[in-house]
């Protein structure tokens, strides 16, 4: 009986057959093959082709002609409309991102206090983020802010003068900012998740010490939310730089009025598919990529001064 147990313990582990292991690897390769093909064909190749075209004069009807740095030289020194698109885009990013994040944080704090029907309200308030970038919503937005739209009708009803929202270059950009602020659903959900993770004991202790609601917000809520704010700022800045559809629809595809809504991506699109200057548009795309990367790096670099991580205080 003892000899039988010893034989059982000393028995060698069953070997994995090399052919079985080879078949498992082949199955894994087959599963990732669609992704690899898609990445090479739809991401890597177009990216490298865009980099090459940025140094060429290419109108999509003939062969690319190598021009070196001429596209970049023209962009920075000869194209006034390019700098107009840069000014409009910077103004849009520095207004649309704060408006959207403030709206998202306020709504998230309100939802954090609601217990009955919280799921319903979260779903309803998230819908604008799903459809906000669509053509239909941009058309609706254009109708709302037209001379005879609902916004001017509301202003008239309360005794104010109607405004030329889409006829004034300064007001027209604000219609895009308000549309961006309305699409607060995605950052709102992220803020709400961050608020749920703040220990309630901190608020109770602050209440015992006599802190009011504003002091709790400034001393507890904001510091505890800084990692979430960092994530939202990075994502929303990138999204704002890439804004296109609302500007295209509301400005009739030309950045009207007087290039007041000529966002960078809209001007890039016009160069590529309206003026057929694909090489110039590719150069603009690479400059935009460099600017977004630089802004993201600066935001992460600054995070060491204002982002609080709970692990650092331990």
PDB file of N, CA, C and O in Angstrom, residues 60 248 253-254 266 268-277:
ATOM      1  N   UNK A  60      -4.063  64.789 -55.678  1.00  0.00           N
ATOM      2  CA  UNK A  60      -4.859  63.562 -55.798  1.00  0.00           C
ATOM      3  C   UNK A  60      -5.198  63.200 -57.240  1.00  0.00           C
ATOM      4  O   UNK A  60      -5.892  62.226 -57.471  1.00  0.00           O
ATOM      5  N   UNK A 248     -18.415  72.670 -39.262  1.00  0.00           N
ATOM      6  CA  UNK A 248     -18.708  72.470 -40.685  1.00  0.00           C
ATOM      7  C   UNK A 248     -20.176  72.753 -40.985  1.00  0.00           C
ATOM      8  O   UNK A 248     -20.503  73.404 -41.986  1.00  0.00           O
ATOM      9  N   UNK A 253     -19.705  75.033 -43.950  1.00  0.00           N
ATOM     10  CA  UNK A 253     -18.490  74.410 -44.486  1.00  0.00           C
ATOM     11  C   UNK A 253     -17.395  75.377 -44.856  1.00  0.00           C
ATOM     12  O   UNK A 253     -16.384  74.960 -45.430  1.00  0.00           O
ATOM     13  N   UNK A 254     -17.569  76.686 -44.533  1.00  0.00           N
ATOM     14  CA  UNK A 254     -16.567  77.674 -44.937  1.00  0.00           C
ATOM     15  C   UNK A 254     -15.992  78.463 -43.770  1.00  0.00           C
ATOM     16  O   UNK A 254     -15.174  79.357 -43.986  1.00  0.00           O
ATOM     17  N   UNK A 266     -11.362  72.114 -39.679  1.00  0.00           N
ATOM     18  CA  UNK A 266     -12.192  72.515 -40.819  1.00  0.00           C
ATOM     19  C   UNK A 266     -11.326  73.077 -41.944  1.00  0.00           C
ATOM     20  O   UNK A 266     -11.544  72.747 -43.128  1.00  0.00           O
ATOM     21  N   UNK A 268      -8.197  72.397 -42.428  1.00  0.00           N
ATOM     22  CA  UNK A 268      -7.448  71.247 -42.959  1.00  0.00           C
ATOM     23  C   UNK A 268      -8.305  70.471 -43.957  1.00  0.00           C
ATOM     24  O   UNK A 268      -7.845  70.085 -45.042  1.00  0.00           O
ATOM     25  N   UNK A 269      -9.563  70.257 -43.583  1.00  0.00           N
ATOM     26  CA  UNK A 269     -10.488  69.526 -44.464  1.00  0.00           C
ATOM     27  C   UNK A 269     -10.671  70.268 -45.787  1.00  0.00           C
ATOM     28  O   UNK A 269     -10.687  69.660 -46.860  1.00  0.00           O
ATOM     29  N   UNK A 270     -10.812  71.603 -45.722  1.00  0.00           N
ATOM     30  CA  UNK A 270     -11.017  72.375 -46.943  1.00  0.00           C
ATOM     31  C   UNK A 270      -9.796  72.282 -47.868  1.00  0.00           C
ATOM     32  O   UNK A 270      -9.935  72.158 -49.089  1.00  0.00           O
ATOM     33  N   UNK A 271      -8.595  72.331 -47.281  1.00  0.00           N
ATOM     34  CA  UNK A 271      -7.396  72.209 -48.107  1.00  0.00           C
ATOM     35  C   UNK A 271      -7.314  70.849 -48.784  1.00  0.00           C
ATOM     36  O   UNK A 271      -6.875  70.745 -49.940  1.00  0.00           O
ATOM     37  N   UNK A 272      -7.730  69.803 -48.051  1.00  0.00           N
ATOM     38  CA  UNK A 272      -7.603  68.450 -48.585  1.00  0.00           C
ATOM     39  C   UNK A 272      -8.651  68.143 -49.652  1.00  0.00           C
ATOM     40  O   UNK A 272      -8.326  67.633 -50.730  1.00  0.00           O
ATOM     41  N   UNK A 273      -9.926  68.458 -49.356  1.00  0.00           N
ATOM     42  CA  UNK A 273     -11.008  67.967 -50.205  1.00  0.00           C
ATOM     43  C   UNK A 273     -11.753  69.059 -50.960  1.00  0.00           C
ATOM     44  O   UNK A 273     -12.644  68.750 -51.741  1.00  0.00           O
ATOM     45  N   UNK A 274     -11.423  70.315 -50.741  1.00  0.00           N
ATOM     46  CA  UNK A 274     -12.030  71.401 -51.516  1.00  0.00           C
ATOM     47  C   UNK A 274     -11.007  72.045 -52.447  1.00  0.00           C
ATOM     48  O   UNK A 274     -11.300  72.325 -53.610  1.00  0.00           O
ATOM     49  N   UNK A 275      -9.781  72.258 -51.920  1.00  0.00           N
ATOM     50  CA  UNK A 275      -8.725  72.846 -52.745  1.00  0.00           C
ATOM     51  C   UNK A 275      -7.798  71.792 -53.336  1.00  0.00           C
ATOM     52  O   UNK A 275      -6.892  72.121 -54.095  1.00  0.00           O
ATOM     53  N   UNK A 276      -7.995  70.526 -52.913  1.00  0.00           N
ATOM     54  CA  UNK A 276      -7.189  69.395 -53.397  1.00  0.00           C
ATOM     55  C   UNK A 276      -5.689  69.624 -53.152  1.00  0.00           C
ATOM     56  O   UNK A 276      -4.868  69.253 -53.974  1.00  0.00           O
ATOM     57  N   UNK A 277      -5.355  70.216 -52.030  1.00  0.00           N
ATOM     58  CA  UNK A 277      -3.965  70.393 -51.617  1.00  0.00           C
ATOM     59  C   UNK A 277      -3.672  69.371 -50.517  1.00  0.00           C
ATOM     60  O   UNK A 277      -3.558  69.708 -49.344  1.00  0.00           O
TER      61      UNK A 277
END
